[in-house]
Coordinates of C-alpha atoms in Angstrom, one line a residue:
M1 CA 31.3 -12.3 1.5
L2 CA 30.1 -12.3 5.2
Q3 CA 30.8 -9.4 7.6
N4 CA 32.3 -10.3 11.0
K5 CA 29.1 -9.6 12.9
A6 CA 27.1 -11.8 10.6
I7 CA 29.7 -14.6 10.9
S8 CA 29.7 -14.4 14.7
I9 CA 26.0 -14.9 15.1
L10 CA 25.8 -17.5 12.3
I11 CA 28.6 -19.6 14.0
K12 CA 26.7 -19.5 17.3
L13 CA 23.5 -20.6 15.6
I14 CA 25.2 -23.5 13.8
I15 CA 27.2 -24.5 17.0
A16 CA 23.8 -24.7 18.8
Q17 CA 22.8 -27.3 16.2
R18 CA 26.3 -28.9 15.8
Y19 CA 25.1 -32.5 15.7
L20 CA 22.9 -31.8 12.7
A21 CA 25.8 -29.8 11.1
I22 CA 28.3 -32.6 11.8
N23 CA 26.0 -35.3 10.5
S24 CA 25.5 -33.2 7.3
L25 CA 29.2 -32.9 6.8
I26 CA 29.9 -36.6 7.5
L27 CA 27.3 -37.6 5.0
A28 CA 28.7 -35.0 2.5
L29 CA 32.2 -36.5 3.0
F30 CA 31.0 -40.0 2.2
T31 CA 29.1 -38.6 -0.8
S32 CA 32.2 -36.9 -2.1
I33 CA 34.4 -40.0 -1.6
L34 CA 31.9 -42.2 -3.5
E35 CA 31.8 -39.5 -6.2
G36 CA 35.5 -39.7 -6.6
I37 CA 35.6 -43.5 -6.5
S38 CA 32.9 -43.9 -9.2
T39 CA 34.6 -41.6 -11.7
P40 CA 37.5 -44.0 -12.8
F41 CA 34.9 -46.6 -13.6
V42 CA 33.8 -44.4 -16.5
M43 CA 37.2 -44.6 -18.1
L44 CA 37.3 -48.4 -17.6
I45 CA 33.8 -48.8 -19.3
L46 CA 35.0 -46.6 -22.2
Q47 CA 38.1 -48.7 -22.5
E48 CA 36.1 -51.9 -22.5
L49 CA 33.7 -50.6 -25.1
G50 CA 36.8 -49.6 -27.2
G51 CA 38.1 -53.1 -27.1
G52 CA 39.8 -53.3 -23.8
L53 CA 43.2 -52.1 -25.0
F54 CA 45.2 -50.9 -22.0
N55 CA 48.7 -49.6 -21.7
I56 CA 49.2 -50.5 -18.0
S57 CA 52.2 -48.3 -17.7
Q58 CA 50.3 -45.1 -18.8
I59 CA 47.2 -45.4 -16.7
P60 CA 46.9 -43.9 -13.2
I61 CA 47.7 -46.1 -10.2
I62 CA 44.1 -46.1 -8.8
I63 CA 42.7 -47.3 -12.1
K64 CA 45.6 -49.9 -12.4
N65 CA 44.6 -51.4 -9.1
I66 CA 40.9 -51.6 -10.2
V67 CA 42.0 -53.2 -13.5
E68 CA 44.1 -55.8 -11.7
L69 CA 41.1 -56.6 -9.4
Y70 CA 38.4 -57.2 -12.0
A71 CA 40.9 -58.7 -14.5
T72 CA 40.8 -61.8 -12.3
F73 CA 37.3 -62.4 -13.5
P74 CA 36.5 -63.9 -16.9
K75 CA 36.7 -61.3 -19.7
S76 CA 33.1 -61.8 -20.6
W77 CA 32.1 -60.5 -17.2
H78 CA 34.3 -57.4 -17.2
L79 CA 31.7 -55.0 -18.7
L80 CA 28.9 -56.4 -16.5
I81 CA 31.0 -56.0 -13.4
L82 CA 31.9 -52.4 -14.3
F83 CA 28.2 -51.5 -15.0
V84 CA 27.0 -53.1 -11.7
T85 CA 29.8 -51.5 -9.7
L86 CA 29.2 -48.0 -11.2
L87 CA 25.5 -48.3 -10.7
S88 CA 25.8 -49.5 -7.1
L89 CA 28.3 -46.7 -6.2
T90 CA 25.9 -44.2 -7.8
I91 CA 22.9 -45.5 -5.9
I92 CA 24.8 -45.5 -2.5
K93 CA 26.2 -42.1 -3.2
N94 CA 22.7 -40.6 -3.9
I95 CA 21.3 -42.3 -0.7
F96 CA 24.0 -40.5 1.3
L97 CA 23.2 -37.3 -0.7
Y98 CA 19.5 -37.6 0.1
F99 CA 20.1 -37.9 3.9
S100 CA 22.7 -35.1 3.7
N101 CA 20.1 -32.8 2.1
I102 CA 17.5 -33.8 4.8
N103 CA 20.0 -32.9 7.5
I104 CA 20.9 -29.6 5.9
N105 CA 17.2 -28.6 5.5
N106 CA 16.6 -29.7 9.1
L107 CA 19.5 -27.5 10.2
Q108 CA 18.1 -24.6 8.3
L109 CA 14.7 -24.9 10.0
K110 CA 16.3 -25.4 13.4
V111 CA 18.4 -22.3 13.0
G112 CA 15.4 -20.3 11.9
F113 CA 13.5 -21.6 15.0
L114 CA 16.3 -20.6 17.3
L115 CA 16.9 -17.2 15.7
R116 CA 13.2 -16.3 16.0
K117 CA 13.1 -17.6 19.6
V118 CA 16.2 -15.5 20.5
C119 CA 14.4 -12.4 19.0
I120 CA 11.2 -13.1 20.9
E121 CA 13.0 -13.7 24.1
R122 CA 14.6 -10.3 23.6
F123 CA 11.2 -8.7 22.9
L124 CA 9.9 -10.1 26.2
K125 CA 13.0 -9.0 28.1
L126 CA 13.0 -5.4 26.9
E127 CA 11.1 -3.0 29.1
V128 CA 8.2 -0.8 28.1
S129 CA 10.3 2.3 27.6
F130 CA 12.0 0.6 24.6
Y131 CA 8.7 0.1 22.8
N132 CA 7.7 3.7 23.4
R133 CA 10.5 4.7 20.9
S134 CA 10.5 1.7 18.6
N135 CA 8.5 0.8 15.5
I136 CA 6.6 -2.4 15.8
G137 CA 6.8 -3.1 12.1
T138 CA 10.6 -3.1 12.2
L139 CA 10.6 -5.5 15.2
L140 CA 8.1 -7.8 13.3
S141 CA 10.5 -8.0 10.4
F142 CA 13.2 -9.6 12.6
V143 CA 11.0 -12.7 13.2
N144 CA 9.5 -12.7 9.7
E145 CA 11.3 -11.8 6.6
Q146 CA 14.7 -11.1 8.0
A147 CA 14.8 -14.4 10.0
Q148 CA 13.6 -16.3 6.9
R149 CA 16.4 -14.8 4.8
S150 CA 18.9 -15.4 7.6
E151 CA 18.1 -19.1 8.2
I152 CA 18.9 -19.9 4.6
L153 CA 22.5 -18.8 5.3
S154 CA 23.1 -21.8 7.7
S155 CA 22.2 -24.3 5.1
Q156 CA 24.2 -22.5 2.5
V157 CA 27.3 -22.6 4.6
I158 CA 27.0 -26.4 4.9
E159 CA 26.3 -26.7 1.2
I160 CA 29.4 -24.6 0.4
I161 CA 31.5 -27.0 2.6
R162 CA 29.9 -30.0 0.9
E163 CA 30.5 -28.6 -2.6
M164 CA 34.1 -27.8 -1.7
L165 CA 34.6 -31.4 -0.5
M166 CA 33.1 -32.7 -3.8
I167 CA 35.4 -30.4 -5.8
F168 CA 38.5 -31.4 -3.7
I169 CA 37.8 -35.2 -4.2
L170 CA 37.3 -34.7 -7.9
L171 CA 40.5 -32.6 -8.1
V172 CA 42.3 -35.5 -6.5
V173 CA 40.9 -37.8 -9.2
L174 CA 42.0 -35.3 -11.9
I175 CA 45.5 -35.2 -10.5
G176 CA 45.5 -39.0 -10.6
L177 CA 44.4 -38.9 -14.2
S178 CA 46.7 -36.1 -15.4
P179 CA 48.8 -33.8 -13.1
E180 CA 49.7 -31.5 -16.0
L181 CA 46.1 -30.8 -17.1
T182 CA 45.1 -30.4 -13.4
I183 CA 47.7 -27.6 -12.9
I184 CA 46.2 -25.7 -15.8
S185 CA 42.7 -26.3 -14.5
V186 CA 43.5 -25.1 -10.9
I187 CA 45.3 -21.9 -12.2
S188 CA 42.4 -21.2 -14.5
L189 CA 39.9 -21.7 -11.6
L190 CA 41.8 -19.3 -9.3
V191 CA 41.8 -16.6 -12.0
I192 CA 38.0 -17.1 -12.4
S193 CA 37.5 -16.8 -8.6
L194 CA 39.4 -13.5 -8.5
L195 CA 37.3 -12.1 -11.3
F196 CA 34.1 -12.9 -9.3
K197 CA 35.2 -11.2 -6.1
A198 CA 34.1 -7.7 -7.3
V199 CA 30.7 -9.1 -8.3
L200 CA 30.2 -10.7 -4.9
N201 CA 31.1 -7.5 -3.1
S202 CA 28.4 -5.7 -5.1
V203 CA 25.9 -8.4 -4.3
R204 CA 26.6 -8.0 -0.5
I205 CA 26.2 -4.2 -0.6
Y206 CA 22.9 -4.4 -2.4
G207 CA 21.8 -7.3 -0.1
R208 CA 22.3 -5.0 2.9
K209 CA 20.3 -2.3 1.2
A210 CA 17.5 -4.8 0.5
A211 CA 17.5 -5.8 4.1
N212 CA 17.1 -2.2 5.2
S213 CA 14.3 -1.6 2.7
I214 CA 12.4 -4.7 4.1
D215 CA 12.6 -3.0 7.6
E216 CA 11.2 0.2 6.3
F217 CA 8.4 -1.5 4.3
S218 CA 7.4 -3.6 7.3
S219 CA 7.2 -0.5 9.5
F220 CA 5.0 1.2 6.9
I221 CA 2.6 -1.7 6.5
T222 CA 2.2 -2.1 10.3
E223 CA 1.5 1.6 10.7
L224 CA -1.0 1.5 7.8
L225 CA -3.0 -1.4 9.1
S226 CA -2.9 0.0 12.7
G227 CA -4.2 3.4 11.5
I228 CA -6.7 2.2 8.9
R229 CA -9.7 3.8 10.7
V230 CA -7.9 7.2 10.8
I231 CA -6.9 6.8 7.1
K232 CA -10.4 6.1 6.0
S233 CA -12.0 8.8 8.2
F234 CA -9.7 11.4 6.6
K235 CA -10.0 9.9 3.1
S236 CA -6.3 9.5 2.9
E237 CA -6.2 6.3 0.9
F238 CA -4.6 7.9 -2.1
R239 CA -1.9 9.6 0.0
E240 CA -1.1 6.4 1.7
L241 CA -0.9 4.6 -1.6
E242 CA 1.6 7.1 -2.8
R243 CA 3.7 6.4 0.4
A244 CA 3.4 2.7 -0.3
D245 CA 4.6 3.3 -3.9
K246 CA 7.7 5.0 -2.5
Y247 CA 8.6 2.2 -0.1
L248 CA 7.9 -0.5 -2.7
T249 CA 10.0 1.4 -5.2
N250 CA 12.9 1.6 -2.8
R251 CA 12.6 -2.1 -2.0
Y252 CA 12.3 -3.0 -5.7
V253 CA 15.4 -1.0 -6.7
A254 CA 17.5 -2.5 -3.9
E255 CA 16.5 -6.1 -4.6
L256 CA 16.8 -5.6 -8.4
G257 CA 20.3 -4.3 -8.0
A258 CA 21.2 -7.3 -5.9
F259 CA 19.7 -9.8 -8.3
K260 CA 21.4 -8.1 -11.3
Y261 CA 24.8 -8.9 -9.8
N262 CA 23.6 -12.3 -8.4
S263 CA 22.2 -13.4 -11.7
A264 CA 25.5 -12.7 -13.5
I265 CA 27.3 -15.3 -11.4
V266 CA 26.1 -18.5 -13.2
P267 CA 26.4 -17.2 -16.8
L268 CA 29.9 -15.9 -16.1
T269 CA 30.9 -19.1 -14.4
E270 CA 29.5 -21.3 -17.1
T271 CA 31.2 -19.2 -19.8
A272 CA 34.5 -19.4 -18.0
G273 CA 34.0 -23.1 -17.6
I274 CA 33.5 -23.7 -21.3
I275 CA 36.6 -21.6 -22.0
L276 CA 38.5 -23.8 -19.6
L277 CA 37.1 -27.0 -21.1
L278 CA 38.1 -26.0 -24.6
L279 CA 41.5 -25.0 -23.4
L280 CA 42.0 -28.4 -21.8
L281 CA 40.7 -30.3 -24.8
G282 CA 43.2 -28.4 -26.9
V283 CA 46.1 -29.3 -24.6
G284 CA 44.7 -32.8 -23.9
S285 CA 44.6 -33.6 -27.6
S286 CA 48.4 -33.8 -27.5
V287 CA 48.1 -36.6 -25.0
V288 CA 46.0 -38.6 -27.5
S289 CA 48.5 -37.9 -30.3
A290 CA 51.4 -39.0 -28.1
T291 CA 49.8 -42.2 -26.8
G292 CA 47.7 -43.2 -29.8
G293 CA 44.2 -44.4 -29.3
G294 CA 44.9 -45.6 -25.7
G295 CA 45.0 -42.1 -24.5
L296 CA 41.5 -41.3 -25.7
P297 CA 39.6 -43.0 -22.8
L298 CA 41.9 -41.1 -20.3
L299 CA 41.1 -37.8 -22.1
L300 CA 37.4 -38.5 -22.2
T301 CA 37.4 -39.5 -18.5
Y302 CA 39.3 -36.4 -17.6
T303 CA 36.8 -34.3 -19.5
Y304 CA 33.9 -36.2 -17.9
T305 CA 35.3 -35.5 -14.4
L306 CA 35.9 -31.9 -15.2
L307 CA 32.3 -31.6 -16.4
R308 CA 31.3 -33.0 -13.1
I309 CA 33.3 -30.2 -11.4
I310 CA 32.2 -27.2 -13.4
P311 CA 28.5 -27.4 -12.4
R312 CA 29.6 -27.7 -8.8
I313 CA 31.8 -24.6 -9.2
N314 CA 28.7 -22.8 -10.7
H315 CA 26.7 -23.9 -7.7
L316 CA 29.5 -22.9 -5.3
N317 CA 29.7 -19.4 -6.8
S318 CA 25.9 -19.1 -6.7
L319 CA 25.9 -20.1 -3.0
R320 CA 28.6 -17.5 -2.3
S321 CA 26.5 -14.9 -4.1
Q322 CA 23.4 -15.9 -2.1
L323 CA 25.5 -15.7 1.1
A324 CA 26.5 -12.1 0.2
L325 CA 22.9 -11.3 -0.8
L326 CA 21.3 -12.6 2.4
S327 CA 23.9 -11.7 4.9
G328 CA 22.5 -8.2 5.3
S329 CA 19.4 -9.6 7.0
L330 CA 21.5 -11.4 9.6
E331 CA 23.5 -8.2 10.1
V332 CA 20.3 -6.3 10.8
I333 CA 19.2 -8.9 13.4
H334 CA 22.7 -8.9 14.9
D335 CA 22.6 -5.1 15.2
F336 CA 19.2 -5.3 17.0
L337 CA 20.4 -8.0 19.5
S338 CA 23.7 -6.2 20.2
S339 CA 22.2 -2.8 20.6
T340 CA 19.5 -4.0 23.0
D341 CA 21.7 -6.4 25.0
E342 CA 21.8 -4.0 28.0
L343 CA 18.4 -2.3 27.6
H344 CA 16.6 -3.9 30.5
L345 CA 16.1 -3.0 34.1
P346 CA 18.5 -4.7 36.6
D347 CA 16.6 -7.3 38.6
G348 CA 16.6 -7.2 42.4
Q349 CA 17.4 -10.0 44.8
K350 CA 14.6 -9.8 47.4
P351 CA 11.4 -11.8 46.7
Y352 CA 8.3 -9.7 47.4
R353 CA 6.2 -11.4 50.1
G354 CA 3.3 -8.9 50.6
L355 CA 2.6 -5.3 51.6
T356 CA 2.7 -4.7 55.3
S357 CA 2.8 -0.9 55.7
G358 CA 2.6 0.8 52.3
I359 CA 4.4 2.5 49.4
N360 CA 6.3 5.7 49.9
F361 CA 7.5 8.1 47.1
E362 CA 10.6 10.0 48.1
N363 CA 11.7 12.9 45.9
V364 CA 11.0 10.9 42.7
S365 CA 12.1 12.5 39.4
F366 CA 11.9 11.0 36.0
T367 CA 12.7 12.2 32.4
F368 CA 11.8 10.3 29.2
A369 CA 14.8 9.8 26.8
A370 CA 13.0 11.8 24.1
N371 CA 12.2 14.8 26.4
S372 CA 14.5 17.6 27.5
E373 CA 12.3 18.5 30.5
P374 CA 11.5 16.1 33.4
T375 CA 8.1 14.5 33.4
L376 CA 8.2 14.0 37.2
K377 CA 9.9 16.5 39.6
N378 CA 10.6 15.6 43.2
I379 CA 7.4 13.7 43.9
S380 CA 6.9 12.7 47.5
F381 CA 3.8 11.2 49.2
P382 CA 2.8 8.0 51.0
V383 CA 0.3 5.3 50.0
K384 CA -0.8 3.4 53.1
K385 CA -1.8 -0.2 52.8
G386 CA -5.5 -0.8 52.3
T387 CA -6.3 2.7 51.2
I388 CA -7.4 4.3 48.0
T389 CA -5.1 7.0 46.6
A390 CA -6.3 9.1 43.7
L391 CA -4.0 10.9 41.2
I392 CA -5.6 13.8 39.3
G393 CA -4.4 16.5 37.1
S394 CA -4.4 17.8 33.5
S395 CA -3.1 15.7 30.7
G396 CA 0.7 15.5 30.7
S397 CA 1.0 16.2 34.5
G398 CA 2.7 12.8 35.0
K399 CA -0.1 10.6 36.5
S400 CA 0.4 7.6 34.2
T401 CA 4.2 7.9 34.4
L402 CA 3.9 7.6 38.1
A403 CA 1.8 4.5 37.8
D404 CA 4.4 3.0 35.3
L405 CA 7.1 3.6 37.9
V406 CA 5.1 1.7 40.5
M407 CA 4.8 -1.2 37.9
R408 CA 8.6 -0.8 37.5
F409 CA 8.3 -0.3 33.7
H410 CA 10.9 2.5 34.4
D411 CA 13.2 3.4 37.3
P412 CA 13.4 6.9 38.7
D413 CA 16.3 9.1 37.6
S414 CA 16.6 10.3 41.2
G415 CA 14.7 9.6 44.4
R416 CA 13.3 6.3 45.5
I417 CA 10.0 4.4 45.7
K418 CA 10.0 2.4 48.9
I419 CA 7.9 -0.7 49.6
D420 CA 7.7 -1.2 53.4
G421 CA 10.8 0.9 53.7
I422 CA 12.8 -1.1 51.1
D423 CA 13.8 0.4 47.7
L424 CA 11.6 -1.1 45.0
R425 CA 14.7 -1.8 42.9
E426 CA 15.8 -4.3 45.5
Y427 CA 12.8 -6.6 44.8
Q428 CA 12.7 -9.2 42.1
I429 CA 10.7 -7.7 39.2
A430 CA 8.6 -10.9 38.6
S431 CA 7.6 -11.3 42.3
W432 CA 6.6 -7.6 42.5
R433 CA 4.6 -7.5 39.3
N434 CA 2.8 -10.8 40.4
A435 CA 1.3 -8.7 43.2
I436 CA -0.1 -5.9 41.0
A437 CA -3.0 -5.7 38.6
M438 CA -3.6 -2.8 36.3
V439 CA -6.9 -1.8 34.6
S440 CA -6.3 1.0 32.1
Q441 CA -8.4 3.2 29.8
E442 CA -7.2 1.3 26.7
T443 CA -8.0 -2.3 27.7
F444 CA -6.0 -4.9 25.8
L445 CA -7.6 -8.2 25.2
F446 CA -5.9 -11.1 23.4
H447 CA -7.5 -12.7 20.3
T448 CA -8.6 -15.7 22.3
S449 CA -11.7 -16.7 24.3
I450 CA -13.2 -14.7 27.1
R451 CA -12.3 -17.5 29.5
E452 CA -8.6 -17.3 28.5
N453 CA -8.6 -13.5 28.7
I454 CA -10.0 -13.6 32.3
A455 CA -7.5 -16.3 33.3
Y456 CA -4.5 -14.7 31.6
G457 CA -2.8 -13.7 34.9
C458 CA -3.8 -17.1 36.5
P459 CA -3.7 -19.8 33.8
D460 CA -4.3 -22.5 36.4
A461 CA -7.6 -21.0 37.6
T462 CA -10.6 -23.4 37.7
K463 CA -13.8 -22.9 35.8
L464 CA -15.7 -21.9 39.0
E465 CA -13.0 -19.3 39.9
I466 CA -13.3 -17.7 36.5
I467 CA -17.1 -17.6 36.7
E468 CA -16.9 -16.1 40.2
A469 CA -14.5 -13.4 39.0
A470 CA -16.8 -12.6 36.1
K471 CA -19.8 -12.2 38.5
K472 CA -17.9 -9.9 40.7
A473 CA -16.9 -7.8 37.7
Y474 CA -20.6 -7.6 36.6
A475 CA -19.6 -9.4 33.4
Y476 CA -21.3 -12.8 33.9
E477 CA -24.7 -11.7 32.6
F478 CA -23.5 -10.3 29.2
I479 CA -21.1 -13.3 28.8
Q480 CA -24.0 -15.7 29.2
E481 CA -25.9 -13.9 26.4
L482 CA -23.1 -14.4 23.9
P483 CA -23.5 -17.3 21.5
E484 CA -20.6 -19.3 22.9
G485 CA -20.5 -17.9 26.4
F486 CA -17.1 -18.0 28.0
D487 CA -15.7 -19.7 24.8
T488 CA -16.5 -16.6 22.7
I489 CA -13.5 -15.3 20.8
V490 CA -13.2 -11.6 21.5
G491 CA -11.4 -10.6 18.3
D492 CA -8.3 -8.6 17.8
R493 CA -7.8 -6.4 20.9
G494 CA -11.4 -7.3 21.9
A495 CA -13.0 -5.7 18.8
R496 CA -16.1 -7.9 19.1
L497 CA -17.0 -6.5 22.5
S498 CA -18.1 -3.0 23.5
G499 CA -15.9 -0.7 25.5
G500 CA -17.8 -1.4 28.7
Q501 CA -17.7 -5.1 28.2
R502 CA -13.9 -5.0 27.5
Q503 CA -13.4 -3.1 30.8
R504 CA -15.4 -5.6 32.8
I505 CA -13.4 -8.5 31.3
A506 CA -10.2 -6.6 32.3
I507 CA -11.6 -6.1 35.9
A508 CA -12.5 -9.8 36.1
R509 CA -8.9 -10.6 35.1
A510 CA -7.7 -8.3 37.9
I511 CA -10.1 -9.9 40.5
L512 CA -9.0 -13.4 39.6
R513 CA -5.4 -12.3 40.1
D514 CA -6.2 -11.2 43.6
P515 CA -3.5 -8.6 43.7
D516 CA -2.1 -6.7 46.8
I517 CA -2.0 -3.5 44.8
L518 CA -4.5 -2.4 42.1
I519 CA -3.8 0.4 39.7
L520 CA -6.8 1.9 37.8
D521 CA -5.6 4.2 35.0
E522 CA -8.7 6.3 33.9
A523 CA -10.6 3.0 33.6
T524 CA -14.0 4.6 33.0
S525 CA -13.1 7.8 31.2
A526 CA -13.9 6.5 27.7
L527 CA -17.3 4.9 28.6
D528 CA -20.8 6.2 28.3
S529 CA -22.7 7.0 31.5
N530 CA -24.6 3.6 31.7
S531 CA -21.4 1.6 31.1
E532 CA -19.5 3.8 33.6
R533 CA -22.0 3.0 36.3
I534 CA -21.7 -0.8 35.8
V535 CA -17.9 -0.6 35.5
Q536 CA -17.7 1.6 38.6
R537 CA -19.6 -1.0 40.7
A538 CA -17.2 -3.6 39.4
I539 CA -14.2 -1.4 40.4
E540 CA -15.6 -1.0 43.9
E541 CA -15.8 -4.8 44.1
V542 CA -12.2 -5.3 43.0
S543 CA -11.0 -2.4 45.2
R544 CA -12.4 -3.9 48.4
D545 CA -9.6 -4.6 51.0
R546 CA -6.8 -3.7 48.6
T547 CA -4.2 -0.9 48.2
V548 CA -5.5 1.1 45.2
I549 CA -4.0 3.8 43.1
V550 CA -6.6 5.5 40.9
I551 CA -5.8 7.8 38.0
A552 CA -9.0 9.7 37.4
H553 CA -10.3 12.4 35.1
R554 CA -13.8 12.6 36.4
L555 CA -13.5 13.8 40.0
S556 CA -17.0 12.4 40.9
T557 CA -15.4 8.9 40.8
I558 CA -12.8 9.6 43.4
E559 CA -14.6 11.7 46.0
K560 CA -14.5 8.8 48.5
A561 CA -10.7 8.2 48.1
D562 CA -8.7 8.2 51.3
K563 CA -6.2 10.6 49.7
I564 CA -6.2 12.7 46.6
I565 CA -2.9 13.8 45.0
V566 CA -3.3 16.8 42.7
M567 CA -0.5 16.9 40.1
Y568 CA 0.5 19.9 38.0
N569 CA 3.4 20.0 35.5
G570 CA 5.1 17.0 37.0
R571 CA 4.8 18.1 40.6
V572 CA 2.5 17.5 43.6
A573 CA 0.4 20.6 43.8
E574 CA -1.9 19.5 46.6
Q575 CA -2.8 16.4 48.6
G576 CA -5.6 15.6 51.0
T577 CA -9.2 14.3 51.2
H578 CA -12.0 15.6 49.0
E579 CA -13.3 17.9 51.7
E580 CA -9.8 19.1 52.7
L581 CA -8.9 20.0 49.1
L582 CA -12.2 21.8 48.5
A583 CA -11.6 23.9 51.6
L584 CA -8.3 25.1 50.2
H585 CA -10.1 26.8 47.3
S586 CA -7.1 26.1 45.0
E587 CA -6.3 23.8 42.2
Y588 CA -8.6 20.9 43.1
W589 CA -11.4 23.3 43.9
S590 CA -11.1 24.9 40.4
L591 CA -11.1 21.5 38.7
Y592 CA -14.1 20.3 40.7
K593 CA -16.1 23.5 40.1
S594 CA -15.4 23.4 36.3
Q595 CA -16.6 19.8 36.1
V596 CA -19.7 20.6 38.1
S597 CA -20.5 23.6 35.9
V598 CA -20.1 21.5 32.8
K599 CA -22.4 18.9 34.2
E600 CA -25.0 21.5 35.1
Q601 CA -24.9 22.9 31.6
I602 CA -25.4 19.4 30.1
I603 CA -28.4 18.8 32.4
Q604 CA -29.9 22.2 31.5
S605 CA -29.4 21.6 27.8
T606 CA -31.2 18.2 28.0

């Protein structure tokens, strides 16, 4: 019904909410006991309505005790006492049942909350390299549909225990009424359970297929929505609709297969129950013949109690089927959590307290998991405190990868990055990253206000500090022109702002953070000339008195850098100042001349 890996994580989730689970079970126990106690009163009422003829020697001991108790009252009160007692027991039982249901639903919601939180904590713990090779749609499904299906399992486990308690108590009553008929009932129920085992196995198999199809469909939808501009520009709507049809069909087939088996549970159980009931009525009729009319109330009560059990067995089998159907989702989440348990960089012990001398790259090499060739090969150069170091080179030369190593998104395969002579891996990741700000070409803004985006790295910043940072980033003027000023919502990824405006907000965010080290990853390459000039002035403002690493495409923006590192095919080809590199008449000289020539051609053509 449930695989071991699904059981292990489900038990942990339920134990985390053990008080709710225990309360639910205690309430379920009281409900079951009251259910069992109230059942004999049905026989007594039937007996009273039939004239009150009892053969004391033939009735069960529990009913005999009740008879002796209420027989002390006047006979005219007997029926009223039985009615009031049965009604009172039923009301109290259903009050317990109500609170039991509340606790079970509360447990389900708490487990869902905890499961989503565990997944989100893992998302935040995993390093950037994991996301470079993962599909966001699949990850989203863990906290959406898969978690929603998984949380239901917790309530179903408690419901199964509750139904089993109910059935057990009612079986005790049945044994008290007629041990012979109960033996026949139990044997029949065991046979029925064995017949359903194959059906439940099929439900579990299709449930896992359904869970996998949900992952695939979520991945497709995320990709479709993320690439909607590309899809429309290439008029590929029909092709994407065909892909959608394929994923939807796979999901439909998997879920339909699961529901076909799942839907067979209740009809089969009910049919088996009716067969059992008819069998018992046939056997039980001999009791009536042997005892005369006095045995009729017992047979009717036994049948009534059995009819109370059969729907619970139906529900129990339905719950078991649902458990098999939904367990696939919990298995998928378990696989994700177990497979990513060790996929994070080891944290250092030393707190970072500020740069005193500089950063030094010593024979640094790095290879991405998906590549066979190293992206960086024996990189060595120093970055002195308070200087501007520029990284240039063709696309794929390793510039951004080097910046990611500084951010400690990855660790080198070999070699070391030393901070004031200490290996970067010895520093606490949080304290190190708190001292760095990065402004990249693809600026990411959250779907919140401009104020919140600027203060993202410093959530306790005052209003005046945010305004001052905006002024230094040359963003204050355009912010004031917006309808809601600093309270303007920027839209998804900052879609309501222009590229230059987004960059200036990102620079204001970096200025407010007041970092020791600033990384500028082609921060102006995607801007028009007017926006570039404004952003460049903002960059000069944020770069003042800091250690800056600039990744540049346009060489005109880094001519004043203290050192320029020319990278080629993952190696350092040249390094020096602008003038020194031009004098070499080599790689940098060729790049610079080619950009000057292009610029002259553009000027001449205009």
